[in-house]
Structure formats: C-alpha cells, structure tokens
JSON list of C-alpha atoms in Angstrom, two decimals:
[
{"chain": "A", "resi": 858, "resn": "MET", "atom": "CA", "xyz": [62.40, 105.64, 82.45]},
{"chain": "A", "resi": 859, "resn": "LYS", "atom": "CA", "xyz": [61.92, 108.73, 84.54]},
{"chain": "A", "resi": 860, "resn": "TYR", "atom": "CA", "xyz": [64.36, 109.51, 87.34]},
{"chain": "A", "resi": 861, "resn": "ARG", "atom": "CA", "xyz": [64.03, 112.29, 89.94]},
{"chain": "A", "resi": 862, "resn": "THR", "atom": "CA", "xyz": [67.30, 113.98, 90.82]},
{"chain": "A", "resi": 863, "resn": "GLN", "atom": "CA", "xyz": [68.22, 115.18, 94.29]},
{"chain": "A", "resi": 864, "resn": "ALA", "atom": "CA", "xyz": [67.18, 118.66, 93.13]},
{"chain": "A", "resi": 865, "resn": "GLY", "atom": "CA", "xyz": [63.77, 117.36, 92.30]},
{"chain": "A", "resi": 866, "resn": "VAL", "atom": "CA", "xyz": [64.12, 117.52, 88.51]},
{"chain": "A", "resi": 867, "resn": "GLU", "atom": "CA", "xyz": [62.70, 114.63, 86.50]},
{"chain": "A", "resi": 868, "resn": "VAL", "atom": "CA", "xyz": [64.86, 113.36, 83.69]},
{"chain": "A", "resi": 869, "resn": "GLU", "atom": "CA", "xyz": [64.38, 110.60, 81.12]},
{"chain": "A", "resi": 870, "resn": "LEU", "atom": "CA", "xyz": [67.00, 107.89, 81.29]},
{"chain": "A", "resi": 871, "resn": "SER", "atom": "CA", "xyz": [67.43, 104.63, 79.44]},
{"chain": "A", "resi": 872, "resn": "GLU", "atom": "CA", "xyz": [67.22, 101.47, 81.50]},
{"chain": "A", "resi": 873, "resn": "GLU", "atom": "CA", "xyz": [70.99, 100.95, 81.05]},
{"chain": "A", "resi": 874, "resn": "ASP", "atom": "CA", "xyz": [71.77, 104.50, 82.28]},
{"chain": "A", "resi": 875, "resn": "LEU", "atom": "CA", "xyz": [69.43, 104.08, 85.20]},
{"chain": "A", "resi": 876, "resn": "ARG", "atom": "CA", "xyz": [71.11, 100.81, 86.21]},
{"chain": "A", "resi": 877, "resn": "LYS", "atom": "CA", "xyz": [74.56, 102.40, 86.04]},
{"chain": "A", "resi": 878, "resn": "LEU", "atom": "CA", "xyz": [73.37, 105.41, 88.05]},
{"chain": "A", "resi": 879, "resn": "ARG", "atom": "CA", "xyz": [71.93, 103.18, 90.81]},
{"chain": "A", "resi": 880, "resn": "LYS", "atom": "CA", "xyz": [75.05, 101.10, 90.95]},
{"chain": "A", "resi": 881, "resn": "THR", "atom": "CA", "xyz": [77.21, 104.25, 91.29]},
{"chain": "A", "resi": 882, "resn": "GLU", "atom": "CA", "xyz": [74.95, 105.72, 93.98]},
{"chain": "A", "resi": 883, "resn": "GLU", "atom": "CA", "xyz": [75.06, 102.47, 95.96]},
{"chain": "A", "resi": 884, "resn": "GLY", "atom": "CA", "xyz": [78.85, 102.35, 95.76]},
{"chain": "A", "resi": 885, "resn": "LYS", "atom": "CA", "xyz": [79.22, 105.85, 97.19]},
{"chain": "A", "resi": 886, "resn": "HIS", "atom": "CA", "xyz": [77.52, 104.91, 100.43]},
{"chain": "A", "resi": 887, "resn": "THR", "atom": "CA", "xyz": [79.32, 101.69, 101.26]},
{"chain": "A", "resi": 888, "resn": "PRO", "atom": "CA", "xyz": [81.29, 101.63, 104.56]},
{"chain": "A", "resi": 889, "resn": "GLU", "atom": "CA", "xyz": [84.47, 101.06, 102.55]},
{"chain": "A", "resi": 890, "resn": "ALA", "atom": "CA", "xyz": [83.89, 104.14, 100.42]},
{"chain": "A", "resi": 891, "resn": "LEU", "atom": "CA", "xyz": [83.02, 106.30, 103.42]},
{"chain": "A", "resi": 892, "resn": "PHE", "atom": "CA", "xyz": [86.09, 105.11, 105.26]},
{"chain": "A", "resi": 893, "resn": "GLU", "atom": "CA", "xyz": [88.36, 105.92, 102.28]},
{"chain": "A", "resi": 894, "resn": "LYS", "atom": "CA", "xyz": [86.75, 109.32, 101.92]},
{"chain": "A", "resi": 895, "resn": "ALA", "atom": "CA", "xyz": [87.31, 110.10, 105.62]},
{"chain": "A", "resi": 896, "resn": "CYS", "atom": "CA", "xyz": [90.95, 108.99, 105.30]},
{"chain": "A", "resi": 897, "resn": "ARG", "atom": "CA", "xyz": [91.46, 111.26, 102.29]},
{"chain": "A", "resi": 898, "resn": "ASN", "atom": "CA", "xyz": [89.93, 114.17, 104.11]},
{"chain": "A", "resi": 899, "resn": "ILE", "atom": "CA", "xyz": [92.12, 113.62, 107.16]},
{"chain": "A", "resi": 900, "resn": "ALA", "atom": "CA", "xyz": [95.19, 113.42, 104.93]},
{"chain": "A", "resi": 901, "resn": "HIS", "atom": "CA", "xyz": [94.22, 116.69, 103.27]},
{"chain": "A", "resi": 902, "resn": "ILE", "atom": "CA", "xyz": [93.72, 118.44, 106.61]},
{"chain": "A", "resi": 903, "resn": "ALA", "atom": "CA", "xyz": [97.11, 117.12, 107.86]},
{"chain": "A", "resi": 904, "resn": "ASP", "atom": "CA", "xyz": [98.86, 118.10, 104.56]},
{"chain": "A", "resi": 905, "resn": "LYS", "atom": "CA", "xyz": [99.83, 114.52, 103.90]},
{"chain": "A", "resi": 906, "resn": "LYS", "atom": "CA", "xyz": [99.61, 112.40, 100.79]},
{"chain": "A", "resi": 907, "resn": "GLU", "atom": "CA", "xyz": [96.31, 110.58, 100.49]},
{"chain": "A", "resi": 908, "resn": "ASP", "atom": "CA", "xyz": [98.12, 107.22, 100.44]},
{"chain": "A", "resi": 909, "resn": "ASP", "atom": "CA", "xyz": [99.78, 108.03, 103.76]},
{"chain": "A", "resi": 910, "resn": "VAL", "atom": "CA", "xyz": [96.52, 107.91, 105.72]},
{"chain": "A", "resi": 911, "resn": "HIS", "atom": "CA", "xyz": [94.80, 104.54, 105.19]},
{"chain": "A", "resi": 912, "resn": "ASP", "atom": "CA", "xyz": [94.46, 102.67, 108.46]},
{"chain": "A", "resi": 913, "resn": "GLU", "atom": "CA", "xyz": [93.91, 103.11, 112.19]},
{"chain": "A", "resi": 914, "resn": "LYS", "atom": "CA", "xyz": [97.59, 103.80, 112.97]},
{"chain": "A", "resi": 915, "resn": "SER", "atom": "CA", "xyz": [98.07, 106.36, 110.24]},
{"chain": "A", "resi": 916, "resn": "ILE", "atom": "CA", "xyz": [94.79, 108.07, 111.14]},
{"chain": "A", "resi": 917, "resn": "LYS", "atom": "CA", "xyz": [95.98, 108.40, 114.80]},
{"chain": "A", "resi": 918, "resn": "GLU", "atom": "CA", "xyz": [99.31, 109.85, 113.61]},
{"chain": "A", "resi": 919, "resn": "ALA", "atom": "CA", "xyz": [97.67, 112.35, 111.31]},
{"chain": "A", "resi": 920, "resn": "LEU", "atom": "CA", "xyz": [95.15, 113.40, 114.03]},
{"chain": "A", "resi": 921, "resn": "GLY", "atom": "CA", "xyz": [98.03, 113.91, 116.48]},
{"chain": "A", "resi": 922, "resn": "GLU", "atom": "CA", "xyz": [99.72, 116.26, 114.06]},
{"chain": "A", "resi": 923, "resn": "ILE", "atom": "CA", "xyz": [96.50, 118.16, 113.36]},
{"chain": "A", "resi": 924, "resn": "VAL", "atom": "CA", "xyz": [95.83, 118.59, 117.13]},
{"chain": "A", "resi": 925, "resn": "ARG", "atom": "CA", "xyz": [99.39, 119.83, 117.78]},
{"chain": "A", "resi": 926, "resn": "PHE", "atom": "CA", "xyz": [99.83, 122.07, 114.72]},
{"chain": "A", "resi": 927, "resn": "GLY", "atom": "CA", "xyz": [96.41, 122.77, 113.26]},
{"chain": "A", "resi": 928, "resn": "SER", "atom": "CA", "xyz": [93.93, 125.58, 113.76]},
{"chain": "A", "resi": 929, "resn": "SER", "atom": "CA", "xyz": [90.82, 125.06, 115.89]},
{"chain": "A", "resi": 930, "resn": "SER", "atom": "CA", "xyz": [88.84, 124.79, 112.64]},
{"chain": "A", "resi": 931, "resn": "GLU", "atom": "CA", "xyz": [91.14, 122.05, 111.30]},
{"chain": "A", "resi": 932, "resn": "VAL", "atom": "CA", "xyz": [90.92, 120.23, 114.61]},
{"chain": "A", "resi": 933, "resn": "GLY", "atom": "CA", "xyz": [87.12, 120.33, 114.47]},
{"chain": "A", "resi": 934, "resn": "ASP", "atom": "CA", "xyz": [87.02, 119.11, 110.88]},
{"chain": "A", "resi": 935, "resn": "ALA", "atom": "CA", "xyz": [89.50, 116.34, 111.68]},
{"chain": "A", "resi": 936, "resn": "ILE", "atom": "CA", "xyz": [87.42, 115.15, 114.64]},
{"chain": "A", "resi": 937, "resn": "PHE", "atom": "CA", "xyz": [84.33, 114.98, 112.45]},
{"chain": "A", "resi": 938, "resn": "GLU", "atom": "CA", "xyz": [86.25, 113.00, 109.79]},
{"chain": "A", "resi": 939, "resn": "ALA", "atom": "CA", "xyz": [87.68, 110.66, 112.48]},
{"chain": "A", "resi": 940, "resn": "ALA", "atom": "CA", "xyz": [84.19, 109.93, 113.69]},
{"chain": "A", "resi": 941, "resn": "GLU", "atom": "CA", "xyz": [83.10, 109.14, 110.12]},
{"chain": "A", "resi": 942, "resn": "ALA", "atom": "CA", "xyz": [86.15, 106.85, 109.69]},
{"chain": "A", "resi": 943, "resn": "ALA", "atom": "CA", "xyz": [85.46, 105.12, 113.01]},
{"chain": "A", "resi": 944, "resn": "ALA", "atom": "CA", "xyz": [81.77, 104.56, 112.22]},
{"chain": "A", "resi": 945, "resn": "SER", "atom": "CA", "xyz": [82.60, 103.21, 108.78]},
{"chain": "A", "resi": 946, "resn": "TYR", "atom": "CA", "xyz": [85.36, 100.99, 110.12]},
{"chain": "A", "resi": 947, "resn": "ILE", "atom": "CA", "xyz": [83.06, 99.48, 112.73]},
{"chain": "A", "resi": 948, "resn": "GLU", "atom": "CA", "xyz": [80.39, 98.90, 110.06]},
{"chain": "A", "resi": 949, "resn": "MET", "atom": "CA", "xyz": [82.94, 97.20, 107.76]},
{"chain": "A", "resi": 950, "resn": "LYS", "atom": "CA", "xyz": [84.08, 94.86, 110.60]},
{"chain": "A", "resi": 951, "resn": "THR", "atom": "CA", "xyz": [80.65, 94.04, 112.07]},
{"chain": "A", "resi": 952, "resn": "GLY", "atom": "CA", "xyz": [78.36, 94.40, 109.06]},
{"chain": "A", "resi": 953, "resn": "ARG", "atom": "CA", "xyz": [76.10, 96.71, 111.04]}
]
C-alpha cells in the first residue's frame, strides 16, 4: 500500500508495516504520551532526573526552581511545557 510521509513523499509499505506505523503514530498523540513528554521536558529544563518530574506536585516544584534560577528562555520554555502538561492532564481526567 502507498503511504504519504509528512514530507509529502509516497512510499510503498506492506499492510503489516502500515498497521504498525498507524498504531505508533496514534500512540504519540495520546494525552498520556503528551503529559509524559511535557514532564520529561520540564525535568530536562530543571536539570532533574526524568523520573523526578511525573505528577502535579513534582511539576510545581520543578517550575519553582526554573523560575527562581533559570534564564528567561528556560522560564518561557518551562511555561510552554507546563501548559502542555496541564492540557494533557485535563484531557486524561475528563476524556475531552
């Protein structure tokens, strides 16, 4: 079967490969996956281990450190990631 990549290139894939690709793409955009990604990014900005930032409380603590000690660029990046985490968290809890 033909598949068009994000770059607009058409490639030929078997049905099995196409099924795996679609399953992978769907998993990347789940609220859970987006929340985990935002947590990892906040941990990276705060110079913490990825496992240390995983819930609402640890996100708040990491953001506090970033605001106190980070550059303005890091604060801006952290605010964006916090918004992503909040939106994903709400979607996980409400299903919307």
